[in-house]
PDB file of C-alpha atoms in Angstrom:
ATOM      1  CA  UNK A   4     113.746  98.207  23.877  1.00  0.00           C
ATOM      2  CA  UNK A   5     113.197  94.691  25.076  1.00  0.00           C
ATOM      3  CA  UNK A   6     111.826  91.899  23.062  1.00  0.00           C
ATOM      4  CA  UNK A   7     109.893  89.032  23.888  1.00  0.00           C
ATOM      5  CA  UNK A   8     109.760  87.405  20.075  1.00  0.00           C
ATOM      6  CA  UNK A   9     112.940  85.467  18.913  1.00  0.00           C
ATOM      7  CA  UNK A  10     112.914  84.110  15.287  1.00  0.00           C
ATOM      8  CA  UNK A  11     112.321  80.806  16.185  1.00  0.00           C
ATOM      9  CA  UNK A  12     109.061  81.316  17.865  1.00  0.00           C
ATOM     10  CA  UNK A  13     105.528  80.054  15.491  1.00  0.00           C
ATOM     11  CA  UNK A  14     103.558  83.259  14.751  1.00  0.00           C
ATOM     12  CA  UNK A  15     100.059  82.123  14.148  1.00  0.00           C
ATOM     13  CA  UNK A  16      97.674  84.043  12.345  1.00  0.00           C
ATOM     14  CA  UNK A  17      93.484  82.715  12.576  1.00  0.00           C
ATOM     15  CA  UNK A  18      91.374  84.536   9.970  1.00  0.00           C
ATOM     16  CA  UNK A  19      87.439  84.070   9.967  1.00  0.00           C
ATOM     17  CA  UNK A  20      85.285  85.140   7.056  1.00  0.00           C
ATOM     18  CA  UNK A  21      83.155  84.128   4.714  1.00  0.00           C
ATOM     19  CA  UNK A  22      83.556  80.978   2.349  1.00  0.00           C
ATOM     20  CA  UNK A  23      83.725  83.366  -0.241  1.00  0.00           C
ATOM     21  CA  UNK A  24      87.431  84.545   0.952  1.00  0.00           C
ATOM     22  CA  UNK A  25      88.591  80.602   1.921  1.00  0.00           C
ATOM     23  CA  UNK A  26      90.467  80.176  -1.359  1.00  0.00           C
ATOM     24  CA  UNK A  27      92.201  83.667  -1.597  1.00  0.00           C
ATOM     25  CA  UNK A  28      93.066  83.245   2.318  1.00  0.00           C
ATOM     26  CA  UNK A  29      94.465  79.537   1.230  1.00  0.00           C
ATOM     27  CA  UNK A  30      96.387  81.008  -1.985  1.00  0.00           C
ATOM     28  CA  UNK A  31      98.028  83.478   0.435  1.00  0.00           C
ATOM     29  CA  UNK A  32      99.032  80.937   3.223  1.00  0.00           C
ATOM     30  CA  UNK A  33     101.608  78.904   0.829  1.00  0.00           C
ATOM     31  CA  UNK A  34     102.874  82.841  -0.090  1.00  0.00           C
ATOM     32  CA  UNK A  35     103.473  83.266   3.752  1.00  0.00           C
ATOM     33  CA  UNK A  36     104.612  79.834   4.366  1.00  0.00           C
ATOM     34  CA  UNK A  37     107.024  80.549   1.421  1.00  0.00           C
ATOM     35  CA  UNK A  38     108.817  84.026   2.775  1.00  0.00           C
ATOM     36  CA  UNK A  39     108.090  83.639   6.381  1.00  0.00           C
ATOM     37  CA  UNK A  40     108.233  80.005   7.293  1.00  0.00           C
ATOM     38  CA  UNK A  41     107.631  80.361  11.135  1.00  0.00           C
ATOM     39  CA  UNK A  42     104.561  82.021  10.231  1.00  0.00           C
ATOM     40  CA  UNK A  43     101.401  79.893  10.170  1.00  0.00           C
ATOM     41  CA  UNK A  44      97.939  81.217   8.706  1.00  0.00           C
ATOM     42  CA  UNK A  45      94.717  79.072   9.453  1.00  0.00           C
ATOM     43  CA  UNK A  46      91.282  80.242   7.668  1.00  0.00           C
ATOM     44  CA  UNK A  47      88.200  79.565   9.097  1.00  0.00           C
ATOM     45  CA  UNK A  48      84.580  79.693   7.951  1.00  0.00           C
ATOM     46  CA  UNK A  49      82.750  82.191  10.260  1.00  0.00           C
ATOM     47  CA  UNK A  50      79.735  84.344   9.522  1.00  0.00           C
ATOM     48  CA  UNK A  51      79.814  87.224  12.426  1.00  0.00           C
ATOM     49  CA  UNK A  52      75.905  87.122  11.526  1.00  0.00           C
ATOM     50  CA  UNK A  53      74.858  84.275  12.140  1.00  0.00           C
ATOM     51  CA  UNK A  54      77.862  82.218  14.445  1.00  0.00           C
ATOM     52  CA  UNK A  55      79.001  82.812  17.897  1.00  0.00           C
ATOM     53  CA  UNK A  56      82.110  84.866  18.639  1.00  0.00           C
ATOM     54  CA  UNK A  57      82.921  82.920  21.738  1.00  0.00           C
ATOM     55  CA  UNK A  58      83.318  79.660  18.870  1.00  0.00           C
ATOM     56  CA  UNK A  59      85.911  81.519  17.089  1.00  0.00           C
ATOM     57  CA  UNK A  60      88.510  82.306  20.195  1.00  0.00           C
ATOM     58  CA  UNK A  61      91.320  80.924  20.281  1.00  0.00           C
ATOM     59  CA  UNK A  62      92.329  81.236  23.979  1.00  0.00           C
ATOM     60  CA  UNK A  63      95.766  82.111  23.626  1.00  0.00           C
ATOM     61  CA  UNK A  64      94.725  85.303  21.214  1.00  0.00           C
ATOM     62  CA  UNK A  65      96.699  88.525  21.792  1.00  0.00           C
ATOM     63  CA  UNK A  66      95.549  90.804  18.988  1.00  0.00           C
ATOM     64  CA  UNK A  67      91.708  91.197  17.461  1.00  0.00           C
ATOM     65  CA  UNK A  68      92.755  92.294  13.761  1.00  0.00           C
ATOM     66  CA  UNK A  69      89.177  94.042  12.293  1.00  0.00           C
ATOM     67  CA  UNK A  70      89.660  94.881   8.595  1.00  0.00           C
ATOM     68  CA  UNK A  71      86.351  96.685   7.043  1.00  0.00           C
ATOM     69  CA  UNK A  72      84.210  94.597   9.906  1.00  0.00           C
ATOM     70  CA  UNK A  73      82.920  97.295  11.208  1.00  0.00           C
ATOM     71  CA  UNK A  74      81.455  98.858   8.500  1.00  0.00           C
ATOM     72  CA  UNK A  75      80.025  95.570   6.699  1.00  0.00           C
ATOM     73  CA  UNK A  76      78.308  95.039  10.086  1.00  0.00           C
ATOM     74  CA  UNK A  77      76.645  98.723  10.293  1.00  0.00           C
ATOM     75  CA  UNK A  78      73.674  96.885   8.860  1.00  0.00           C
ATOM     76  CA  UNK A  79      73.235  94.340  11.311  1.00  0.00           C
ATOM     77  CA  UNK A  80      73.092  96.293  14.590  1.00  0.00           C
ATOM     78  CA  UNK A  81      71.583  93.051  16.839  1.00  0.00           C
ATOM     79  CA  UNK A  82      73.580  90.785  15.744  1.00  0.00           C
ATOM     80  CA  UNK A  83      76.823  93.219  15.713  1.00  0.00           C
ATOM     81  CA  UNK A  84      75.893  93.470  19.358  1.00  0.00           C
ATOM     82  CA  UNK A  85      75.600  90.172  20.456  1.00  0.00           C
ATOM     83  CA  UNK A  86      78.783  89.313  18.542  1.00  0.00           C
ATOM     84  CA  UNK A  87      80.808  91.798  20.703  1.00  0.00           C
ATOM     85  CA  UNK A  88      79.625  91.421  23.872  1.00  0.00           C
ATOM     86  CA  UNK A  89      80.804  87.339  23.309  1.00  0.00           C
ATOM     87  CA  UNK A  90      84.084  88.473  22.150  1.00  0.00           C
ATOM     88  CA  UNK A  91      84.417  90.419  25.022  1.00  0.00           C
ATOM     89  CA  UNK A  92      83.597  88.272  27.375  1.00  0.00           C
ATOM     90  CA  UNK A  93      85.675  85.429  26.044  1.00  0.00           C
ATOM     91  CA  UNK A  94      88.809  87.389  25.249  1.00  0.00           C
ATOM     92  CA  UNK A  95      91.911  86.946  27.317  1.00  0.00           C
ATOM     93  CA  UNK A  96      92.787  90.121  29.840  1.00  0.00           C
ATOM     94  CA  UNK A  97      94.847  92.061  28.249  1.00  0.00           C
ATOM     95  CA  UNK A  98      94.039  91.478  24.515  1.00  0.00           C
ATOM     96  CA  UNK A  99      94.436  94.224  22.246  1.00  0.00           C
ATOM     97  CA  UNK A 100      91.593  95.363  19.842  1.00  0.00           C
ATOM     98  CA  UNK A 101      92.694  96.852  16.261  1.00  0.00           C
ATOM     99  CA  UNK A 102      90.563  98.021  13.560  1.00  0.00           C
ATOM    100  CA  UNK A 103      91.615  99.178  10.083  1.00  0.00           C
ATOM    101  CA  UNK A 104      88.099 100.360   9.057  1.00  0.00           C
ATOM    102  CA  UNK A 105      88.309 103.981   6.656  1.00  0.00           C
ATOM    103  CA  UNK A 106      85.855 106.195   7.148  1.00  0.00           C
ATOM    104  CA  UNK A 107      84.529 105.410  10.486  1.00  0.00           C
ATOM    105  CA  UNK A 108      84.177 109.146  12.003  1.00  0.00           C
ATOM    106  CA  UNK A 109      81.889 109.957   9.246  1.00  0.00           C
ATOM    107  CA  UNK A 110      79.804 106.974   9.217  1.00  0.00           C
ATOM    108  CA  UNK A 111      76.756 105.925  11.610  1.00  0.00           C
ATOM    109  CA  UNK A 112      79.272 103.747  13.627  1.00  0.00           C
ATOM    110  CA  UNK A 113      80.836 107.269  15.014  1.00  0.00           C
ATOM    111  CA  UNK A 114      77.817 107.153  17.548  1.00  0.00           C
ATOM    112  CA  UNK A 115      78.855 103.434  18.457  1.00  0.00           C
ATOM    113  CA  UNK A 116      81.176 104.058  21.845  1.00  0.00           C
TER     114      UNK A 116
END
């Protein structure tokens, strides 16, 4: 199995949420600094709501991380849209797409392919 990752290579990490999360996100950068020191973790402000997914991109992204997104956005069905179809569009080929949302077959989301 070949690697492309050597220890000396940065791994940076860009979460977006809420300013509700900033200071828990900040508290847990100087714990990753701490045990993993070529890892970098940047938070940024971003409401999926309201902002612009192509804003939040950073060009050189390989992996979309979703953590209970999808369900917090079940209620906002236009605006869950129009984020999505920016992050699409602005995401480099190739990108992979993760979510860690419980529950989803069972939820109204299952209809959302």
């Amino acid at each position: 199995q070949t690697s492309h990752y050597t220890p000396e290579q940065r791994i940076v990490f860009h979460v977006y949420d809420t300013a509700v999360w900033k200071q828990t996100c900040e508290h847990g950068q100087a714990l990753v600094q701490q045990f993993f020191p070529n890892c970098e973790l940047h938070y940024h402000v971003f409401d999926a709501t309201v902002d612009d997914a192509g804003s939040m991109i950073e060009p050189d992204c390989d992996i979309f991380l979703f953590a209970y997104f999808f369900v917090e956005m079940l209620k906002y069905e236009s605006q869950a849209q129009k984020f999505f179809n920016s992050l699409m569009a602005g995401a480099k080929p190739g990108a992979l797409f993760m979510s860690l949302d419980p529950g989803l077959e069972d939820s109204p989301s299952s209809k959302l392919t």
